[in-house]
Structures are given as C-alpha cells and as structure tokens.
Amino acid sequence: MLSTPRGLLFWLVLIILLFLIAIAPVQTARTFIDLAHGIGKFFRGLKTFIETLSA
C-alpha cells in the first residue's frame, strides 16, 4: 500500500502542511487542536439532536 504512487494533490497538500508546520509550529498546532475540538462539539451536538428526535 505504501509503495503505490500518489497523486499530485496528495503531494501538494503534504508540502503545504509541512511548510505550515515548519514556519509556524505553534499556530499550526493550535489550529489543529481547535479544529479537533470543533469537530467534537459538532458530533456531540448532533448526538443530542438525534437523541431529542428519537425521544
């Protein structure tokens, strides 16, 4: 699986990600942490919404 060739989009995203981590590691880390918290809040809210509908 790791030996299969990757597409151009994969390499472009990888280079941009590594560049962001290299020039601004703290800000990039905070962005990823905030994104993870936001996704968690979204799914907790979705769970509450579905539980409310099914009650």
PDB file of N, CA and C in Angstrom, residues 4-17:
ATOM      1  N   THR A   4       2.467   2.287  -3.513  1.00  0.00           N
ATOM      2  CA  THR A   4       1.682   2.761  -4.651  1.00  0.00           C
ATOM      3  C   THR A   4       1.963   4.238  -4.895  1.00  0.00           C
ATOM      4  N   PRO A   5       1.995   4.666  -6.150  1.00  0.00           N
ATOM      5  CA  PRO A   5       2.260   6.075  -6.436  1.00  0.00           C
ATOM      6  C   PRO A   5       1.108   6.963  -5.972  1.00  0.00           C
ATOM      7  N   ARG A   6       1.437   8.141  -5.530  1.00  0.00           N
ATOM      8  CA  ARG A   6       0.440   9.092  -5.037  1.00  0.00           C
ATOM      9  C   ARG A   6       0.125  10.108  -6.127  1.00  0.00           C
ATOM     10  N   GLY A   7      -1.013  10.749  -5.988  1.00  0.00           N
ATOM     11  CA  GLY A   7      -1.421  11.761  -6.942  1.00  0.00           C
ATOM     12  C   GLY A   7      -0.776  13.104  -6.642  1.00  0.00           C
ATOM     13  N   LEU A   8      -0.918  14.017  -7.560  1.00  0.00           N
ATOM     14  CA  LEU A   8      -0.363  15.352  -7.421  1.00  0.00           C
ATOM     15  C   LEU A   8      -0.998  16.104  -6.255  1.00  0.00           C
ATOM     16  N   LEU A   9      -2.285  15.928  -6.050  1.00  0.00           N
ATOM     17  CA  LEU A   9      -2.974  16.600  -4.957  1.00  0.00           C
ATOM     18  C   LEU A   9      -2.411  16.171  -3.598  1.00  0.00           C
ATOM     19  N   PHE A  10      -2.118  14.885  -3.444  1.00  0.00           N
ATOM     20  CA  PHE A  10      -1.536  14.377  -2.199  1.00  0.00           C
ATOM     21  C   PHE A  10      -0.218  15.086  -1.894  1.00  0.00           C
ATOM     22  N   TRP A  11       0.660  15.181  -2.879  1.00  0.00           N
ATOM     23  CA  TRP A  11       1.967  15.805  -2.669  1.00  0.00           C
ATOM     24  C   TRP A  11       1.831  17.294  -2.410  1.00  0.00           C
ATOM     25  N   LEU A  12       0.904  17.948  -3.090  1.00  0.00           N
ATOM     26  CA  LEU A  12       0.684  19.369  -2.878  1.00  0.00           C
ATOM     27  C   LEU A  12       0.206  19.640  -1.455  1.00  0.00           C
ATOM     28  N   VAL A  13      -0.751  18.861  -0.981  1.00  0.00           N
ATOM     29  CA  VAL A  13      -1.256  19.020   0.382  1.00  0.00           C
ATOM     30  C   VAL A  13      -0.160  18.705   1.402  1.00  0.00           C
ATOM     31  N   LEU A  14       0.619  17.674   1.146  1.00  0.00           N
ATOM     32  CA  LEU A  14       1.698  17.309   2.064  1.00  0.00           C
ATOM     33  C   LEU A  14       2.743  18.411   2.160  1.00  0.00           C
ATOM     34  N   ILE A  15       3.135  18.978   1.042  1.00  0.00           N
ATOM     35  CA  ILE A  15       4.134  20.047   1.047  1.00  0.00           C
ATOM     36  C   ILE A  15       3.610  21.282   1.765  1.00  0.00           C
ATOM     37  N   ILE A  16       2.355  21.644   1.509  1.00  0.00           N
ATOM     38  CA  ILE A  16       1.773  22.806   2.197  1.00  0.00           C
ATOM     39  C   ILE A  16       1.690  22.562   3.690  1.00  0.00           C
ATOM     40  N   LEU A  17       1.287  21.368   4.091  1.00  0.00           N
ATOM     41  CA  LEU A  17       1.194  21.035   5.515  1.00  0.00           C
ATOM     42  C   LEU A  17       2.560  21.092   6.193  1.00  0.00           C
TER      43      LEU A  17
END
